[in-house]
Amino acid sequence: MKYWIYKNTHKGVFVKVKGEKMIAEVIIGISHESLDKIFHYIIPETMENEIEIGIRVLVPFGKGNKKVEGFVIGLCNTTSIDSNKLKEIYSIVDQVPFFDEHLLELAKWMKEYYGCRMIDCLRTIMPSSMKIKSEYFIRIAPQLRETALLDFKRRSKEETEILSFLMSRQKYILLEDVYDIFGKESSKYIKKLSKEGIIEIQEEDKIKELSYTIKYISINKDLDLEELEDIVELYQSKKNYHAQARILSMLMINDWIPVNELKKALQVSNSSILSLANKNIVQIEEVEIHKDPYSHMDFKSAKPLLPTQEQKNVIQYIISKLDHSKGDSILIHGITGSGKTEIYLQLIEEVIKRGGQSIVLVPEISLTPQTVERFKGRFGDQVAVTHSKLSLRERYDQWKKAKEGKVSVMIGPRSAVFTPFTSLKLIILDEEHENTYKSEISPKFHARDVARKRCEMVGGVCVVASATPSLESYFECEQGKMELLTLSHRANESKLPSVEIIDMRKELELGNRSIFSVALKEEIEKNLKNKEQTILFLNRRGFSNFVSCRKCGYVLKCKNCSISYTYHAYNRSIQCHYCGDKLKVPSICPQCGSSHIRYFGVGTERVESEVKKHFPDARVLRMDLDTAKGKYGYEKILDQFKSHKADILIGTQMIAKGHDFPNVTLVGILAADLTLHLQDFRSAERTFQLITQVSGRAGRGELPGRVLVQTYDPSHYSIETAKDHDYMSFYQKEIELRKQLNYPPFTHIFLILITGTNEKLVISSAYKLMEIMKYLNKKDKFELFGPVPAILSKIKNKYRWRIIVKCDDRDLLMKYSFYCISKFRSILNTQEIQIQSDIDPLMMY
Ligand code: ADP
Ligand code: ZN
Ligand code: ZN
């Protein structure tokens, strides 16, 4: 008997007995409830040495043996499985596996922990660029072509044109090219012709090109000029060849041109170019371009700072954990400006010394060039960066560098937690309280959970840090599940800003209807005089900007989403920020017909115009979704402000995160309490975090900072404790309330969202589901709430109703809830109702 040894199988070395077939365990690349299981395929002998875990394959699937993509997650042989009915793998798609056993284990854990489908987990751990796209090719049925059976007489003009075009080509033609010439409308004629059997359509799977290659076109060098001139002349005289003649004329004066530019300049189609290439008159060459997205930036190298005593304690403690960690988790609670980044840098250095690798997660919005510079300046090319503004190709390059061990540090938003490092020793989550660490699509994972799990699996250390830790993390420290390290001083000795609370109700009583209190106006003036910078922060998580009728009170709402429109002063339009619907402001009220339509509330534009009115000489920058468009739009604004090209920066949540502006001495928070009115048990926590983080922008340099907080609710504990920079008092008050009301971290929440376009059906389904849930809740182990309309009760014409289930046993809660949903599905099996779920949600929907 002969044995083959297989590498990389999940049970270590795999032994194959001669005469037996090798079998692959495959997850099919289609996300569907009924396909969420392992499918077995025979590995053809020719592929036996290439198939390993993480390899993408094409397999025949279903009755029609349609070719679909699949991912190999395990290998076995015929001793355990009856192979008679199994199909064979059709082909291997890529040379490299997309995940190793370790990441596969992580995916399996996510499937269980978040109750989602395996394929969604696999797609989450893989680089996002790896999609397969179908391409269609058409030709005239060969028998018709040969026997000249084609009868054009009874055909429409459009059909005749398409057919004569196809007749002039021998091979299959890319359907896209046909659309290029005859327009998308031609699809109906093509469908008809294909039904009649006159043309044939063939589908081929193609890996979506990671387009960082450029195609160049040039004239075949074997042709001499005379020959060429003859060809051009001939083409010019023929009716259907004008485009080709123009292409050649252009190429005769240019050596080579990118194909795209040629197409644009001459307005010619792919088919003309292809036709020239087929006749070997022109050549097309593909050149791959390697681009480092940060290569255009010049990073100054920077030496480590001498750590303060507090920093030193934290650094040394964590280093002591590095060598024999069993997945330790540590929370650093460090006030704003306490020098957390320097701590990360020195930890990473230690990890590099040990030959290990580190992942640094930051909220997407604070991943600015300045942040990148601090890491690149210290570690140079050892650092890779990934974020959503990079092209797929750029992201893939970063992923590949990590996979091949060419870098030691990866910086990125939550998805970077899946970086395929093989000697991972450290994961850092900066600003761990941020909402954006939780994914909004399935699997709705939280990067903090995944980072901790990953460290546990590989024996790494997970460090999460914030000036305002989430209640969940701080509570875990109290429970002894995480260690707590505290930094209570600023690293550069600058003082925390003084915070003053301004009661806006009193301002109203005194007849001040402006958005600025008297005190804030005075402070802004002072700052302008002293040439110091000011940040005006507008809390816009609440819906603070809407258009309504002063006579009847009617509020203009989007008809698709039931959300009030946002007003844009620059073109007097209103827009729904959920579906994008945009209108001019109507001149009369749709409800009562009066002409008293006004916009209310405060938007950043309104603040800007008020500032300009009061301080006409001030240089003002505004940062919001509208001004920060484009690849680096957001960075540009921050850069301008940092280099003191403006005196006042107006912004929303986008400017609250970790930026370091040394010359900012005044921060005005215009309406601090808007987050207090969200229908969410975390609203006090959000308000505290926001005020603390925004205040942290003031006085980071040598000059002391002042913060003015305007509010209608000055005695609220979240505002009072934020004023004193007193996280502990806030935490104690808040955790007590959570306990009384039985909210997380004392319990777990399972949120169910029932949606559909038929409102009656959505409501009746929600009630039906609740009935089932009540019936199955025999021992009252679960607290049930609802059904109620969701906070956003209608989005893009879909009605949304919500049910909330609470239970302190997470596993039990998931089992029960999924069981109820599946029971409901077996009773009411309609495609018209969609059910989404979220375990441990961060938003209450
Ligand atoms: P955090 O992330 O905790 O808010 P940063 O890491 O941005 O704080 O540090 C705040 C400021 O203190 C930065 O300007 C940084 O350069 C400076 N800093 C950090 N550590 C030291 C140190 N050991 N000595 C001097 N300055 C430091
Ligand atoms: Zn809308
Ligand atoms: Zn009205």
Short mmCIF file of C-alpha atoms and ligand atoms in Angstrom, two decimals, residues 557-563 565 575-582 794-797, ligand 2:
data_model
loop_
_atom_site.label_atom_id
_atom_site.label_comp_id
_atom_site.label_asym_id
_atom_site.label_seq_id
_atom_site.Cartn_x
_atom_site.Cartn_y
_atom_site.Cartn_z
CA LYS A 557 -40.98 63.71 5.81
CA CYS A 558 -39.60 61.39 3.16
CA LYS A 559 -42.44 59.36 1.68
CA ASN A 560 -40.19 56.30 1.41
CA CYS A 561 -38.66 56.36 4.86
CA SER A 562 -40.88 58.43 7.18
CA ILE A 563 -37.78 60.32 8.25
CA TYR A 565 -35.87 65.68 5.47
CA GLN A 575 -32.86 65.60 1.26
CA CYS A 576 -33.57 62.30 2.96
CA HIS A 577 -30.30 61.04 4.34
CA TYR A 578 -31.45 57.44 4.27
CA CYS A 579 -32.61 56.93 0.69
CA GLY A 580 -31.11 60.04 -0.86
CA ASP A 581 -34.44 61.43 -2.13
CA LYS A 582 -33.99 65.13 -2.89
CA LYS A 794 -40.09 52.88 7.49
CA ILE A 795 -36.98 52.88 5.32
CA LYS A 796 -36.98 52.76 1.53
CA ASN A 797 -40.66 51.80 1.43
ZN ZN B 2 -35.95 58.44 2.25
#
